[in-house]
Amino acid sequence: SQKIEQNSEALNIQEGKTATLTCNYTNYSPAYLQWYRQDPGRGPVFLLLIRENEKEKRKERLKVTFDTTLKQSLFHITASQPADSATYLCAPGPGAGKLIFGQGTTLQVKP
Amino acid sequence: NAGVTQTPKFQVLKTGQSMTLQCAQDMNHEYMSWYRQDPGMGLRLIHYSVGAGITDQGEVPNGYNVSRSTTEDFPLRLLSAAPSQTSVYFCASSPRRQETQYFGPGTRLLVL
Protein backbone atom coordinates (compact mmCIF):
# COMPACT_ATOMS: atom_id res chain seq x y z
CA SER A 1 0.00 0.00 0.00
CA GLN A 2 1.07 3.61 -0.49
CA LYS A 3 3.08 4.96 2.39
CA ILE A 4 4.33 8.44 3.23
CA GLU A 5 6.93 9.08 5.92
CA GLN A 6 7.81 12.35 7.54
CA ASN A 7 9.97 12.79 10.63
CA SER A 8 7.63 12.34 13.55
CA GLU A 9 10.05 14.02 15.92
CA ALA A 10 9.86 17.79 16.16
CA LEU A 11 12.63 19.76 14.52
CA ASN A 12 14.08 22.48 16.74
CA ILE A 13 16.36 25.09 15.17
CA GLN A 14 17.72 28.51 15.94
CA GLU A 15 16.37 31.60 14.26
CA GLY A 16 18.29 32.47 11.10
CA LYS A 17 19.29 28.89 10.34
CA THR A 18 17.96 26.76 7.49
CA ALA A 19 15.33 24.18 8.36
CA THR A 20 15.20 21.03 6.24
CA LEU A 21 12.23 18.68 6.38
CA THR A 22 12.07 15.30 4.69
CA CYS A 23 9.23 13.46 2.99
CA ASN A 24 9.71 9.88 1.77
CA TYR A 25 7.12 7.85 -0.07
CA THR A 26 6.90 4.23 -1.16
CA ASN A 27 4.81 1.98 -3.39
CA TYR A 28 3.67 4.59 -5.86
CA SER A 29 4.92 7.18 -8.32
CA PRO A 30 3.17 10.51 -7.79
CA ALA A 31 2.99 12.96 -10.65
CA TYR A 32 3.55 15.82 -8.21
CA LEU A 33 4.08 16.56 -4.55
CA GLN A 34 2.61 19.31 -2.41
CA TRP A 35 3.67 20.90 0.86
CA TYR A 36 1.23 22.43 3.33
CA ARG A 37 1.61 24.37 6.55
CA GLN A 38 -0.70 23.80 9.51
CA ASP A 39 -0.90 26.00 12.58
CA PRO A 40 -2.49 24.71 15.81
CA GLY A 41 -6.29 24.70 15.64
CA ARG A 42 -6.38 25.58 11.95
CA GLY A 43 -6.71 23.82 8.63
CA PRO A 44 -3.67 23.16 6.42
CA VAL A 45 -2.64 25.90 4.01
CA PHE A 46 -1.04 25.17 0.64
CA LEU A 47 2.56 26.32 0.20
CA LEU A 48 4.17 24.77 -2.84
CA LEU A 49 3.61 22.17 -5.53
CA ILE A 50 6.43 20.51 -7.46
CA ARG A 51 5.90 18.24 -10.45
CA GLU A 52 7.82 15.07 -11.30
CA ASN A 53 9.70 16.76 -14.12
CA GLU A 54 10.89 19.58 -11.84
CA LYS A 55 13.97 19.08 -9.71
CA GLU A 56 13.56 22.18 -7.58
CA LYS A 57 11.07 24.93 -6.91
CA ARG A 58 11.41 28.13 -4.92
CA LYS A 59 9.06 30.63 -3.35
CA GLU A 60 10.58 33.43 -1.32
CA ARG A 61 12.47 31.69 1.55
CA LEU A 62 11.05 28.28 0.68
CA LYS A 63 12.71 25.67 -1.52
CA VAL A 64 11.41 22.23 -2.42
CA THR A 65 13.25 19.43 -4.21
CA PHE A 66 11.73 16.29 -5.68
CA ASP A 67 13.87 13.22 -6.36
CA THR A 68 11.75 10.56 -8.07
CA THR A 69 14.62 8.08 -8.00
CA LEU A 70 15.05 8.33 -4.23
CA LYS A 71 11.27 8.79 -3.80
CA GLN A 72 11.97 11.76 -1.61
CA SER A 73 11.18 15.44 -1.30
CA LEU A 74 13.10 17.93 0.80
CA PHE A 75 11.53 21.15 2.07
CA HIS A 76 13.88 23.96 3.06
CA ILE A 77 13.15 27.20 4.89
CA THR A 78 16.09 29.57 4.76
CA ALA A 79 16.68 32.35 7.30
CA SER A 80 14.07 30.77 9.52
CA GLN A 81 11.97 32.92 11.84
CA PRO A 82 9.89 32.09 14.94
CA ALA A 83 6.80 32.77 12.78
CA ASP A 84 7.79 29.74 10.68
CA SER A 85 7.02 27.49 13.66
CA ALA A 86 4.22 25.16 12.57
CA THR A 87 3.56 21.63 11.36
CA TYR A 88 4.47 20.96 7.74
CA LEU A 89 2.66 18.27 5.78
CA CYS A 90 3.73 16.69 2.52
CA ALA A 91 1.24 15.18 0.09
CA PRO A 92 2.45 13.23 -2.94
CA GLY A 93 -0.62 13.07 -5.11
CA PRO A 94 -2.59 11.88 -8.03
CA GLY A 95 -5.06 14.72 -7.57
CA ALA A 96 -8.81 14.83 -8.11
CA GLY A 97 -9.56 15.28 -4.42
CA LYS A 98 -7.90 12.06 -3.44
CA LEU A 99 -4.79 13.41 -1.83
CA ILE A 100 -2.79 11.38 0.69
CA PHE A 101 -0.95 13.27 3.41
CA GLY A 102 2.04 12.44 5.53
CA GLN A 103 1.75 12.76 9.30
CA GLY A 104 3.62 16.04 9.32
CA THR A 105 6.76 17.35 10.98
CA THR A 106 6.54 20.03 13.65
CA LEU A 107 9.11 22.80 13.29
CA GLN A 108 10.01 24.99 16.24
CA VAL A 109 12.21 28.02 15.53
CA LYS A 110 13.74 29.51 18.64
CA PRO A 111 14.67 33.21 18.82
CA ASN B 1 -14.91 35.03 -1.05
CA ALA B 2 -15.43 33.21 2.24
CA GLY B 3 -13.52 30.18 0.89
CA VAL B 4 -14.37 26.92 2.65
CA THR B 5 -16.63 27.21 5.67
CA GLN B 6 -17.47 24.51 8.20
CA THR B 7 -20.08 24.35 10.94
CA PRO B 8 -20.16 23.74 13.80
CA LYS B 9 -16.71 24.58 15.14
CA PHE B 10 -17.12 22.23 18.09
CA GLN B 11 -19.64 19.53 18.95
CA VAL B 12 -20.15 17.06 21.77
CA LEU B 13 -22.22 13.95 21.04
CA LYS B 14 -23.28 10.95 23.03
CA THR B 15 -22.63 7.48 21.65
CA GLY B 16 -25.38 6.52 19.21
CA GLN B 17 -26.44 10.05 18.33
CA SER B 18 -26.41 11.23 14.74
CA MET B 19 -25.34 14.55 13.33
CA THR B 20 -24.33 16.31 10.14
CA LEU B 21 -21.14 18.31 9.73
CA GLN B 22 -21.70 21.08 7.24
CA CYS B 23 -19.20 22.20 4.59
CA ALA B 24 -19.67 24.88 1.95
CA GLN B 25 -17.39 26.58 -0.55
CA ASP B 26 -17.99 29.64 -2.71
CA MET B 27 -15.14 29.15 -5.18
CA ASN B 28 -17.09 27.00 -7.64
CA HIS B 29 -14.70 24.11 -7.07
CA GLU B 30 -15.63 20.74 -8.56
CA TYR B 31 -13.71 18.62 -6.07
CA MET B 32 -14.50 18.41 -2.37
CA SER B 33 -13.17 16.10 0.34
CA TRP B 34 -13.58 15.24 3.99
CA TYR B 35 -10.59 14.33 6.17
CA ARG B 36 -10.22 13.45 9.80
CA GLN B 37 -7.09 14.28 11.76
CA ASP B 38 -6.04 12.35 14.83
CA PRO B 39 -2.83 12.69 16.87
CA GLY B 40 -0.09 10.60 15.32
CA MET B 41 -2.28 9.58 12.38
CA GLY B 42 -2.13 12.64 10.16
CA LEU B 43 -4.93 13.52 7.78
CA ARG B 44 -6.98 10.58 6.57
CA LEU B 45 -9.43 10.81 3.69
CA ILE B 46 -13.02 9.83 4.56
CA HIS B 47 -15.02 10.59 1.41
CA TYR B 48 -14.58 12.77 -1.62
CA SER B 49 -16.61 14.11 -4.53
CA VAL B 50 -15.54 15.00 -8.06
CA GLY B 51 -18.74 16.93 -8.79
CA ALA B 52 -22.40 17.31 -7.91
CA GLY B 53 -24.05 13.92 -7.66
CA ILE B 54 -20.75 11.99 -7.61
CA THR B 55 -19.11 10.75 -4.43
CA ASP B 56 -16.60 8.04 -3.58
CA GLN B 57 -14.99 6.48 -0.54
CA GLY B 58 -11.61 7.37 0.81
CA GLU B 59 -9.36 5.57 3.26
CA VAL B 60 -11.68 5.49 6.31
CA PRO B 61 -15.33 5.70 5.14
CA ASN B 62 -17.02 3.40 7.65
CA GLY B 63 -19.58 5.14 9.86
CA TYR B 64 -19.87 8.16 7.58
CA ASN B 65 -22.17 9.10 4.72
CA VAL B 66 -21.93 11.93 2.23
CA SER B 67 -23.98 13.41 -0.57
CA ARG B 68 -23.33 16.20 -3.06
CA SER B 69 -26.53 17.72 -4.37
CA THR B 70 -24.94 21.08 -5.25
CA THR B 71 -21.46 22.25 -6.23
CA GLU B 72 -21.27 24.40 -3.09
CA ASP B 73 -22.21 21.96 -0.32
CA PHE B 74 -20.73 18.68 0.85
CA PRO B 75 -22.21 17.56 4.20
CA LEU B 76 -20.78 14.67 6.21
CA ARG B 77 -23.24 12.56 8.19
CA LEU B 78 -22.47 10.45 11.22
CA LEU B 79 -25.30 7.94 11.47
CA SER B 80 -24.56 6.54 14.94
CA ALA B 81 -21.64 8.26 16.63
CA ALA B 82 -18.97 6.18 18.34
CA PRO B 83 -16.11 7.29 20.64
CA SER B 84 -13.67 6.23 17.88
CA GLN B 85 -15.07 9.08 15.78
CA THR B 86 -13.73 11.66 18.23
CA SER B 87 -11.46 13.70 15.98
CA VAL B 88 -10.98 16.96 14.14
CA TYR B 89 -12.74 16.98 10.78
CA PHE B 90 -11.56 19.06 7.85
CA CYS B 91 -13.38 19.75 4.64
CA ALA B 92 -11.37 20.75 1.57
CA SER B 93 -12.07 21.78 -2.00
CA SER B 94 -9.96 22.07 -5.13
CA PRO B 95 -10.47 23.58 -8.59
CA ARG B 96 -11.29 21.37 -11.53
CA ARG B 97 -8.18 19.70 -12.92
CA GLN B 98 -5.92 21.32 -10.33
CA GLU B 99 -4.54 19.69 -7.29
CA THR B 100 -4.19 22.38 -4.64
CA GLN B 101 -6.55 21.80 -1.74
CA TYR B 102 -8.22 24.65 0.15
CA PHE B 103 -9.12 23.62 3.67
CA GLY B 104 -11.84 24.82 6.00
CA PRO B 105 -11.14 25.72 9.64
CA GLY B 106 -12.21 22.31 10.96
CA THR B 107 -14.86 20.87 13.27
CA ARG B 108 -13.74 19.42 16.57
CA LEU B 109 -15.98 16.48 17.52
CA LEU B 110 -16.06 14.76 20.89
CA VAL B 111 -18.11 11.58 21.24
CA LEU B 112 -18.74 10.46 24.82
Coordinates of C-alpha atoms in Angstrom, one line a residue:
Chain A
S1 CA 0.0 0.0 0.0
Q2 CA 1.1 3.6 -0.5
K3 CA 3.1 5.0 2.4
I4 CA 4.3 8.4 3.2
E5 CA 6.9 9.1 5.9
Q6 CA 7.8 12.4 7.5
N7 CA 10.0 12.8 10.6
S8 CA 7.6 12.3 13.6
E9 CA 10.1 14.0 15.9
A10 CA 9.9 17.8 16.2
L11 CA 12.6 19.8 14.5
N12 CA 14.1 22.5 16.7
I13 CA 16.4 25.1 15.2
Q14 CA 17.7 28.5 15.9
E15 CA 16.4 31.6 14.3
G16 CA 18.3 32.5 11.1
K17 CA 19.3 28.9 10.3
T18 CA 18.0 26.8 7.5
A19 CA 15.3 24.2 8.4
T20 CA 15.2 21.0 6.2
L21 CA 12.2 18.7 6.4
T22 CA 12.1 15.3 4.7
C23 CA 9.2 13.5 3.0
N24 CA 9.7 9.9 1.8
Y25 CA 7.1 7.8 -0.1
T26 CA 6.9 4.2 -1.2
N27 CA 4.8 2.0 -3.4
Y28 CA 3.7 4.6 -5.9
S29 CA 4.9 7.2 -8.3
P30 CA 3.2 10.5 -7.8
A31 CA 3.0 13.0 -10.7
Y32 CA 3.5 15.8 -8.2
L33 CA 4.1 16.6 -4.6
Q34 CA 2.6 19.3 -2.4
W35 CA 3.7 20.9 0.9
Y36 CA 1.2 22.4 3.3
R37 CA 1.6 24.4 6.5
Q38 CA -0.7 23.8 9.5
D39 CA -0.9 26.0 12.6
P40 CA -2.5 24.7 15.8
G41 CA -6.3 24.7 15.6
R42 CA -6.4 25.6 11.9
G43 CA -6.7 23.8 8.6
P44 CA -3.7 23.2 6.4
V45 CA -2.6 25.9 4.0
F46 CA -1.0 25.2 0.6
L47 CA 2.6 26.3 0.2
L48 CA 4.2 24.8 -2.8
L49 CA 3.6 22.2 -5.5
I50 CA 6.4 20.5 -7.5
R51 CA 5.9 18.2 -10.4
E52 CA 7.8 15.1 -11.3
N53 CA 9.7 16.8 -14.1
E54 CA 10.9 19.6 -11.8
K55 CA 14.0 19.1 -9.7
E56 CA 13.6 22.2 -7.6
K57 CA 11.1 24.9 -6.9
R58 CA 11.4 28.1 -4.9
K59 CA 9.1 30.6 -3.4
E60 CA 10.6 33.4 -1.3
R61 CA 12.5 31.7 1.5
L62 CA 11.0 28.3 0.7
K63 CA 12.7 25.7 -1.5
V64 CA 11.4 22.2 -2.4
T65 CA 13.3 19.4 -4.2
F66 CA 11.7 16.3 -5.7
D67 CA 13.9 13.2 -6.4
T68 CA 11.7 10.6 -8.1
T69 CA 14.6 8.1 -8.0
L70 CA 15.1 8.3 -4.2
K71 CA 11.3 8.8 -3.8
Q72 CA 12.0 11.8 -1.6
S73 CA 11.2 15.4 -1.3
L74 CA 13.1 17.9 0.8
F75 CA 11.5 21.1 2.1
H76 CA 13.9 24.0 3.1
I77 CA 13.1 27.2 4.9
T78 CA 16.1 29.6 4.8
A79 CA 16.7 32.3 7.3
S80 CA 14.1 30.8 9.5
Q81 CA 12.0 32.9 11.8
P82 CA 9.9 32.1 14.9
A83 CA 6.8 32.8 12.8
D84 CA 7.8 29.7 10.7
S85 CA 7.0 27.5 13.7
A86 CA 4.2 25.2 12.6
T87 CA 3.6 21.6 11.4
Y88 CA 4.5 21.0 7.7
L89 CA 2.7 18.3 5.8
C90 CA 3.7 16.7 2.5
A91 CA 1.2 15.2 0.1
P92 CA 2.4 13.2 -2.9
G93 CA -0.6 13.1 -5.1
P94 CA -2.6 11.9 -8.0
G95 CA -5.1 14.7 -7.6
A96 CA -8.8 14.8 -8.1
G97 CA -9.6 15.3 -4.4
K98 CA -7.9 12.1 -3.4
L99 CA -4.8 13.4 -1.8
I100 CA -2.8 11.4 0.7
F101 CA -1.0 13.3 3.4
G102 CA 2.0 12.4 5.5
Q103 CA 1.7 12.8 9.3
G104 CA 3.6 16.0 9.3
T105 CA 6.8 17.3 11.0
T106 CA 6.5 20.0 13.7
L107 CA 9.1 22.8 13.3
Q108 CA 10.0 25.0 16.2
V109 CA 12.2 28.0 15.5
K110 CA 13.7 29.5 18.6
P111 CA 14.7 33.2 18.8
Chain B
N1 CA -14.9 35.0 -1.0
A2 CA -15.4 33.2 2.2
G3 CA -13.5 30.2 0.9
V4 CA -14.4 26.9 2.6
T5 CA -16.6 27.2 5.7
Q6 CA -17.5 24.5 8.2
T7 CA -20.1 24.4 10.9
P8 CA -20.2 23.7 13.8
K9 CA -16.7 24.6 15.1
F10 CA -17.1 22.2 18.1
Q11 CA -19.6 19.5 19.0
V12 CA -20.1 17.1 21.8
L13 CA -22.2 13.9 21.0
K14 CA -23.3 10.9 23.0
T15 CA -22.6 7.5 21.6
G16 CA -25.4 6.5 19.2
Q17 CA -26.4 10.1 18.3
S18 CA -26.4 11.2 14.7
M19 CA -25.3 14.5 13.3
T20 CA -24.3 16.3 10.1
L21 CA -21.1 18.3 9.7
Q22 CA -21.7 21.1 7.2
C23 CA -19.2 22.2 4.6
A24 CA -19.7 24.9 2.0
Q25 CA -17.4 26.6 -0.5
D26 CA -18.0 29.6 -2.7
M27 CA -15.1 29.2 -5.2
N28 CA -17.1 27.0 -7.6
H29 CA -14.7 24.1 -7.1
E30 CA -15.6 20.7 -8.6
Y31 CA -13.7 18.6 -6.1
M32 CA -14.5 18.4 -2.4
S33 CA -13.2 16.1 0.3
W34 CA -13.6 15.2 4.0
Y35 CA -10.6 14.3 6.2
R36 CA -10.2 13.4 9.8
Q37 CA -7.1 14.3 11.8
D38 CA -6.0 12.3 14.8
P39 CA -2.8 12.7 16.9
G40 CA -0.1 10.6 15.3
M41 CA -2.3 9.6 12.4
G42 CA -2.1 12.6 10.2
L43 CA -4.9 13.5 7.8
R44 CA -7.0 10.6 6.6
L45 CA -9.4 10.8 3.7
I46 CA -13.0 9.8 4.6
H47 CA -15.0 10.6 1.4
Y48 CA -14.6 12.8 -1.6
S49 CA -16.6 14.1 -4.5
V50 CA -15.5 15.0 -8.1
G51 CA -18.7 16.9 -8.8
A52 CA -22.4 17.3 -7.9
G53 CA -24.1 13.9 -7.7
I54 CA -20.7 12.0 -7.6
T55 CA -19.1 10.7 -4.4
D56 CA -16.6 8.0 -3.6
Q57 CA -15.0 6.5 -0.5
G58 CA -11.6 7.4 0.8
E59 CA -9.4 5.6 3.3
V60 CA -11.7 5.5 6.3
P61 CA -15.3 5.7 5.1
N62 CA -17.0 3.4 7.7
G63 CA -19.6 5.1 9.9
Y64 CA -19.9 8.2 7.6
N65 CA -22.2 9.1 4.7
V66 CA -21.9 11.9 2.2
S67 CA -24.0 13.4 -0.6
R68 CA -23.3 16.2 -3.1
S69 CA -26.5 17.7 -4.4
T70 CA -24.9 21.1 -5.3
T71 CA -21.5 22.3 -6.2
E72 CA -21.3 24.4 -3.1
D73 CA -22.2 22.0 -0.3
F74 CA -20.7 18.7 0.9
P75 CA -22.2 17.6 4.2
L76 CA -20.8 14.7 6.2
R77 CA -23.2 12.6 8.2
L78 CA -22.5 10.4 11.2
L79 CA -25.3 7.9 11.5
S80 CA -24.6 6.5 14.9
A81 CA -21.6 8.3 16.6
A82 CA -19.0 6.2 18.3
P83 CA -16.1 7.3 20.6
S84 CA -13.7 6.2 17.9
Q85 CA -15.1 9.1 15.8
T86 CA -13.7 11.7 18.2
S87 CA -11.5 13.7 16.0
V88 CA -11.0 17.0 14.1
Y89 CA -12.7 17.0 10.8
F90 CA -11.6 19.1 7.9
C91 CA -13.4 19.8 4.6
A92 CA -11.4 20.7 1.6
S93 CA -12.1 21.8 -2.0
S94 CA -10.0 22.1 -5.1
P95 CA -10.5 23.6 -8.6
R96 CA -11.3 21.4 -11.5
R97 CA -8.2 19.7 -12.9
Q98 CA -5.9 21.3 -10.3
E99 CA -4.5 19.7 -7.3
T100 CA -4.2 22.4 -4.6
Q101 CA -6.6 21.8 -1.7
Y102 CA -8.2 24.6 0.1
F103 CA -9.1 23.6 3.7
G104 CA -11.8 24.8 6.0
P105 CA -11.1 25.7 9.6
G106 CA -12.2 22.3 11.0
T107 CA -14.9 20.9 13.3
R108 CA -13.7 19.4 16.6
L109 CA -16.0 16.5 17.5
L110 CA -16.1 14.8 20.9
V111 CA -18.1 11.6 21.2
L112 CA -18.7 10.5 24.8

